[in-house]
Amino acid sequence: MPLVTYILRDGERREIDVPDGTSVMEAAIYNNLRGIDAECGGCLSCATCHVYIDESSTAQLPPPDESESELLDGVAAERRPESRLSCQLVANAAMNGLIVQIPQRQG
Ligand code: FES
């Protein structure tokens, strides 16, 4: 169960133990974290679960696949090299230490 740190829009940091198999988006919703809207519920069609992977993060992440990368072109906030869709980040041990920053807007 990796420990994931969320940096909220106001700078508050929240550490969440995300159960294996649960996405970073789902864990945010279950823990009432503000700023990840996830309008499509994780179906990879809304891009409102956008996060930035913090450069100090030690987690090992696979790169975004083609579908995620295409949808990242439509995020409301600036797309950056470290942009990811949190519904596609499914927790596993390699994700321990992940730090994600929630952008200032999702829509
Ligand atoms: S929740 Fe809609 S794309 Fe991630």
mmCIF file with all atom_site columns, C-alpha atoms and ligand atoms in Angstrom:
data_model
loop_
_atom_site.group_PDB
_atom_site.id
_atom_site.type_symbol
_atom_site.label_atom_id
_atom_site.label_alt_id
_atom_site.label_comp_id
_atom_site.label_asym_id
_atom_site.label_entity_id
_atom_site.label_seq_id
_atom_site.pdbx_PDB_ins_code
_atom_site.Cartn_x
_atom_site.Cartn_y
_atom_site.Cartn_z
_atom_site.occupancy
_atom_site.B_iso_or_equiv
_atom_site.pdbx_formal_charge
_atom_site.auth_seq_id
_atom_site.auth_comp_id
_atom_site.auth_asym_id
_atom_site.auth_atom_id
_atom_site.pdbx_PDB_model_num
ATOM   1   C  CA  . MET A 1 1   ? 0.000   0.000  0.000   1.00 0.00 ? 1   MET A CA  1
ATOM   2   C  CA  . PRO A 1 2   ? 1.978   3.039  -1.206  1.00 0.00 ? 2   PRO A CA  1
ATOM   3   C  CA  . LEU A 1 3   ? 1.996   6.334  0.628   1.00 0.00 ? 3   LEU A CA  1
ATOM   4   C  CA  . VAL A 1 4   ? 0.972   9.144  -1.702  1.00 0.00 ? 4   VAL A CA  1
ATOM   5   C  CA  . THR A 1 5   ? 1.253   12.828 -0.858  1.00 0.00 ? 5   THR A CA  1
ATOM   6   C  CA  . TYR A 1 6   ? -1.252  15.231 -2.386  1.00 0.00 ? 6   TYR A CA  1
ATOM   7   C  CA  . ILE A 1 7   ? -0.435  18.921 -2.528  1.00 0.00 ? 7   ILE A CA  1
ATOM   8   C  CA  . LEU A 1 8   ? -3.728  20.772 -2.581  1.00 0.00 ? 8   LEU A CA  1
ATOM   9   C  CA  . ARG A 1 9   ? -4.402  24.094 -4.311  1.00 0.00 ? 9   ARG A CA  1
ATOM   10  C  CA  . ASP A 1 10  ? -3.830  26.044 -1.111  1.00 0.00 ? 10  ASP A CA  1
ATOM   11  C  CA  . GLY A 1 11  ? -0.507  24.300 -0.513  1.00 0.00 ? 11  GLY A CA  1
ATOM   12  C  CA  . GLU A 1 12  ? -1.775  21.931 2.172   1.00 0.00 ? 12  GLU A CA  1
ATOM   13  C  CA  . ARG A 1 13  ? -0.128  18.505 2.005   1.00 0.00 ? 13  ARG A CA  1
ATOM   14  C  CA  . ARG A 1 14  ? -2.156  15.381 2.706   1.00 0.00 ? 14  ARG A CA  1
ATOM   15  C  CA  . GLU A 1 15  ? -0.591  11.945 2.981   1.00 0.00 ? 15  GLU A CA  1
ATOM   16  C  CA  . ILE A 1 16  ? -2.818  9.028  2.044   1.00 0.00 ? 16  ILE A CA  1
ATOM   17  C  CA  . ASP A 1 17  ? -2.127  5.284  2.145   1.00 0.00 ? 17  ASP A CA  1
ATOM   18  C  CA  . VAL A 1 18  ? -3.586  4.241  -1.187  1.00 0.00 ? 18  VAL A CA  1
ATOM   19  C  CA  . PRO A 1 19  ? -4.618  0.583  -1.293  1.00 0.00 ? 19  PRO A CA  1
ATOM   20  C  CA  . ASP A 1 20  ? -3.070  -1.464 -4.101  1.00 0.00 ? 20  ASP A CA  1
ATOM   21  C  CA  . GLY A 1 21  ? -5.379  -1.462 -7.097  1.00 0.00 ? 21  GLY A CA  1
ATOM   22  C  CA  . THR A 1 22  ? -6.933  1.886  -6.200  1.00 0.00 ? 22  THR A CA  1
ATOM   23  C  CA  . SER A 1 23  ? -6.192  4.846  -8.433  1.00 0.00 ? 23  SER A CA  1
ATOM   24  C  CA  . VAL A 1 24  ? -4.727  8.093  -7.179  1.00 0.00 ? 24  VAL A CA  1
ATOM   25  C  CA  . MET A 1 25  ? -7.963  9.742  -8.334  1.00 0.00 ? 25  MET A CA  1
ATOM   26  C  CA  . GLU A 1 26  ? -10.176 7.310  -6.400  1.00 0.00 ? 26  GLU A CA  1
ATOM   27  C  CA  . ALA A 1 27  ? -8.144  7.744  -3.227  1.00 0.00 ? 27  ALA A CA  1
ATOM   28  C  CA  . ALA A 1 28  ? -8.554  11.520 -3.494  1.00 0.00 ? 28  ALA A CA  1
ATOM   29  C  CA  . ILE A 1 29  ? -12.317 11.194 -3.863  1.00 0.00 ? 29  ILE A CA  1
ATOM   30  C  CA  . TYR A 1 30  ? -12.634 8.660  -1.017  1.00 0.00 ? 30  TYR A CA  1
ATOM   31  C  CA  . ASN A 1 31  ? -10.688 11.016 1.264   1.00 0.00 ? 31  ASN A CA  1
ATOM   32  C  CA  . ASN A 1 32  ? -12.617 14.143 0.281   1.00 0.00 ? 32  ASN A CA  1
ATOM   33  C  CA  . LEU A 1 33  ? -9.599  15.933 -1.143  1.00 0.00 ? 33  LEU A CA  1
ATOM   34  C  CA  . ARG A 1 34  ? -10.552 19.048 -3.066  1.00 0.00 ? 34  ARG A CA  1
ATOM   35  C  CA  . GLY A 1 35  ? -9.491  19.747 -6.637  1.00 0.00 ? 35  GLY A CA  1
ATOM   36  C  CA  . ILE A 1 36  ? -9.776  16.438 -8.461  1.00 0.00 ? 36  ILE A CA  1
ATOM   37  C  CA  . ASP A 1 37  ? -13.179 16.506 -10.132 1.00 0.00 ? 37  ASP A CA  1
ATOM   38  C  CA  . ALA A 1 38  ? -13.056 13.182 -12.030 1.00 0.00 ? 38  ALA A CA  1
ATOM   39  C  CA  . GLU A 1 39  ? -16.279 13.890 -13.887 1.00 0.00 ? 39  GLU A CA  1
ATOM   40  C  CA  . CYS A 1 40  ? -16.125 10.662 -15.914 1.00 0.00 ? 40  CYS A CA  1
ATOM   41  C  CA  . GLY A 1 41  ? -15.413 8.477  -12.912 1.00 0.00 ? 41  GLY A CA  1
ATOM   42  C  CA  . GLY A 1 42  ? -12.168 7.170  -14.333 1.00 0.00 ? 42  GLY A CA  1
ATOM   43  C  CA  . CYS A 1 43  ? -13.317 6.228  -17.846 1.00 0.00 ? 43  CYS A CA  1
ATOM   44  C  CA  . LEU A 1 44  ? -10.546 8.258  -19.460 1.00 0.00 ? 44  LEU A CA  1
ATOM   45  C  CA  . SER A 1 45  ? -12.847 10.743 -21.137 1.00 0.00 ? 45  SER A CA  1
ATOM   46  C  CA  . CYS A 1 46  ? -12.914 13.960 -19.067 1.00 0.00 ? 46  CYS A CA  1
ATOM   47  C  CA  . ALA A 1 47  ? -9.345  15.030 -18.150 1.00 0.00 ? 47  ALA A CA  1
ATOM   48  C  CA  . THR A 1 48  ? -10.624 16.572 -14.891 1.00 0.00 ? 48  THR A CA  1
ATOM   49  C  CA  . CYS A 1 49  ? -8.383  14.363 -12.764 1.00 0.00 ? 49  CYS A CA  1
ATOM   50  C  CA  . HIS A 1 50  ? -5.229  16.144 -13.926 1.00 0.00 ? 50  HIS A CA  1
ATOM   51  C  CA  . VAL A 1 51  ? -2.264  16.239 -11.540 1.00 0.00 ? 51  VAL A CA  1
ATOM   52  C  CA  . TYR A 1 52  ? 1.386   17.243 -11.764 1.00 0.00 ? 52  TYR A CA  1
ATOM   53  C  CA  . ILE A 1 53  ? 3.944   14.719 -10.562 1.00 0.00 ? 53  ILE A CA  1
ATOM   54  C  CA  . ASP A 1 54  ? 6.221   16.582 -8.167  1.00 0.00 ? 54  ASP A CA  1
ATOM   55  C  CA  . GLU A 1 55  ? 9.855   16.553 -9.244  1.00 0.00 ? 55  GLU A CA  1
ATOM   56  C  CA  . SER A 1 56  ? 10.922  15.382 -5.790  1.00 0.00 ? 56  SER A CA  1
ATOM   57  C  CA  . SER A 1 57  ? 8.738   12.296 -6.096  1.00 0.00 ? 57  SER A CA  1
ATOM   58  C  CA  . THR A 1 58  ? 10.600  9.020  -5.729  1.00 0.00 ? 58  THR A CA  1
ATOM   59  C  CA  . ALA A 1 59  ? 7.876   6.856  -7.217  1.00 0.00 ? 59  ALA A CA  1
ATOM   60  C  CA  . GLN A 1 60  ? 8.445   4.779  -10.313 1.00 0.00 ? 60  GLN A CA  1
ATOM   61  C  CA  . LEU A 1 61  ? 5.696   5.385  -12.843 1.00 0.00 ? 61  LEU A CA  1
ATOM   62  C  CA  . PRO A 1 62  ? 5.162   3.915  -16.275 1.00 0.00 ? 62  PRO A CA  1
ATOM   63  C  CA  . PRO A 1 63  ? 4.816   6.606  -18.950 1.00 0.00 ? 63  PRO A CA  1
ATOM   64  C  CA  . PRO A 1 64  ? 1.320   7.612  -20.084 1.00 0.00 ? 64  PRO A CA  1
ATOM   65  C  CA  . ASP A 1 65  ? -0.090  5.458  -22.854 1.00 0.00 ? 65  ASP A CA  1
ATOM   66  C  CA  . GLU A 1 66  ? -1.358  6.958  -26.096 1.00 0.00 ? 66  GLU A CA  1
ATOM   67  C  CA  . SER A 1 67  ? -4.952  7.414  -24.881 1.00 0.00 ? 67  SER A CA  1
ATOM   68  C  CA  . GLU A 1 68  ? -3.882  9.218  -21.707 1.00 0.00 ? 68  GLU A CA  1
ATOM   69  C  CA  . SER A 1 69  ? -1.420  11.360 -23.618 1.00 0.00 ? 69  SER A CA  1
ATOM   70  C  CA  . GLU A 1 70  ? -4.091  12.421 -26.126 1.00 0.00 ? 70  GLU A CA  1
ATOM   71  C  CA  . LEU A 1 71  ? -6.502  13.357 -23.342 1.00 0.00 ? 71  LEU A CA  1
ATOM   72  C  CA  . LEU A 1 72  ? -3.800  15.330 -21.556 1.00 0.00 ? 72  LEU A CA  1
ATOM   73  C  CA  . ASP A 1 73  ? -3.878  17.699 -24.538 1.00 0.00 ? 73  ASP A CA  1
ATOM   74  C  CA  . GLY A 1 74  ? -7.318  18.790 -23.326 1.00 0.00 ? 74  GLY A CA  1
ATOM   75  C  CA  . VAL A 1 75  ? -6.620  19.565 -19.666 1.00 0.00 ? 75  VAL A CA  1
ATOM   76  C  CA  . ALA A 1 76  ? -7.874  22.940 -18.388 1.00 0.00 ? 76  ALA A CA  1
ATOM   77  C  CA  . ALA A 1 77  ? -4.642  23.940 -16.673 1.00 0.00 ? 77  ALA A CA  1
ATOM   78  C  CA  . GLU A 1 78  ? -1.312  24.103 -18.455 1.00 0.00 ? 78  GLU A CA  1
ATOM   79  C  CA  . ARG A 1 79  ? -0.074  20.736 -19.675 1.00 0.00 ? 79  ARG A CA  1
ATOM   80  C  CA  . ARG A 1 80  ? 3.472   20.132 -18.516 1.00 0.00 ? 80  ARG A CA  1
ATOM   81  C  CA  . PRO A 1 81  ? 5.919   17.261 -19.001 1.00 0.00 ? 81  PRO A CA  1
ATOM   82  C  CA  . GLU A 1 82  ? 5.001   16.057 -15.508 1.00 0.00 ? 82  GLU A CA  1
ATOM   83  C  CA  . SER A 1 83  ? 1.247   16.112 -16.190 1.00 0.00 ? 83  SER A CA  1
ATOM   84  C  CA  . ARG A 1 84  ? -0.702  12.903 -15.625 1.00 0.00 ? 84  ARG A CA  1
ATOM   85  C  CA  . LEU A 1 85  ? -4.304  11.823 -15.294 1.00 0.00 ? 85  LEU A CA  1
ATOM   86  C  CA  . SER A 1 86  ? -4.676  10.506 -11.770 1.00 0.00 ? 86  SER A CA  1
ATOM   87  C  CA  . CYS A 1 87  ? -7.324  7.947  -12.738 1.00 0.00 ? 87  CYS A CA  1
ATOM   88  C  CA  . GLN A 1 88  ? -4.618  6.154  -14.713 1.00 0.00 ? 88  GLN A CA  1
ATOM   89  C  CA  . LEU A 1 89  ? -2.200  5.939  -11.788 1.00 0.00 ? 89  LEU A CA  1
ATOM   90  C  CA  . VAL A 1 90  ? -3.179  2.686  -10.101 1.00 0.00 ? 90  VAL A CA  1
ATOM   91  C  CA  . ALA A 1 91  ? -1.438  2.064  -6.812  1.00 0.00 ? 91  ALA A CA  1
ATOM   92  C  CA  . ASN A 1 92  ? 1.260   -0.544 -6.422  1.00 0.00 ? 92  ASN A CA  1
ATOM   93  C  CA  . ALA A 1 93  ? 4.405   -0.821 -4.309  1.00 0.00 ? 93  ALA A CA  1
ATOM   94  C  CA  . ALA A 1 94  ? 6.549   1.011  -6.883  1.00 0.00 ? 94  ALA A CA  1
ATOM   95  C  CA  . MET A 1 95  ? 4.367   4.072  -6.381  1.00 0.00 ? 95  MET A CA  1
ATOM   96  C  CA  . ASN A 1 96  ? 5.404   4.553  -2.752  1.00 0.00 ? 96  ASN A CA  1
ATOM   97  C  CA  . GLY A 1 97  ? 6.600   8.111  -2.196  1.00 0.00 ? 97  GLY A CA  1
ATOM   98  C  CA  . LEU A 1 98  ? 4.565   9.557  -5.027  1.00 0.00 ? 98  LEU A CA  1
ATOM   99  C  CA  . ILE A 1 99  ? 3.869   13.271 -4.657  1.00 0.00 ? 99  ILE A CA  1
ATOM   100 C  CA  . VAL A 1 100 ? 1.141   14.799 -6.809  1.00 0.00 ? 100 VAL A CA  1
ATOM   101 C  CA  . GLN A 1 101 ? 0.198   18.435 -7.066  1.00 0.00 ? 101 GLN A CA  1
ATOM   102 C  CA  . ILE A 1 102 ? -3.364  19.389 -7.899  1.00 0.00 ? 102 ILE A CA  1
ATOM   103 C  CA  . PRO A 1 103 ? -3.576  22.138 -10.540 1.00 0.00 ? 103 PRO A CA  1
ATOM   104 C  CA  . GLN A 1 104 ? -5.441  25.368 -9.918  1.00 0.00 ? 104 GLN A CA  1
ATOM   105 C  CA  . ARG A 1 105 ? -8.314  24.381 -12.174 1.00 0.00 ? 105 ARG A CA  1
ATOM   106 C  CA  . GLN A 1 106 ? -9.830  21.317 -13.805 1.00 0.00 ? 106 GLN A CA  1
ATOM   107 C  CA  . GLY A 1 107 ? -12.480 22.896 -16.001 1.00 0.00 ? 107 GLY A CA  1
HETATM 108 S  S1  . FES B 2 .   ? -11.485 10.760 -14.193 1.00 0.00 ? 1   FES B S1  1
HETATM 109 FE FE1 . FES B 2 .   ? -12.014 11.308 -16.226 1.00 0.00 ? 1   FES B FE1 1
HETATM 110 S  S2  . FES B 2 .   ? -10.133 11.097 -17.299 1.00 0.00 ? 1   FES B S2  1
HETATM 111 FE FE2 . FES B 2 .   ? -9.610  10.626 -15.253 1.00 0.00 ? 1   FES B FE2 1
#
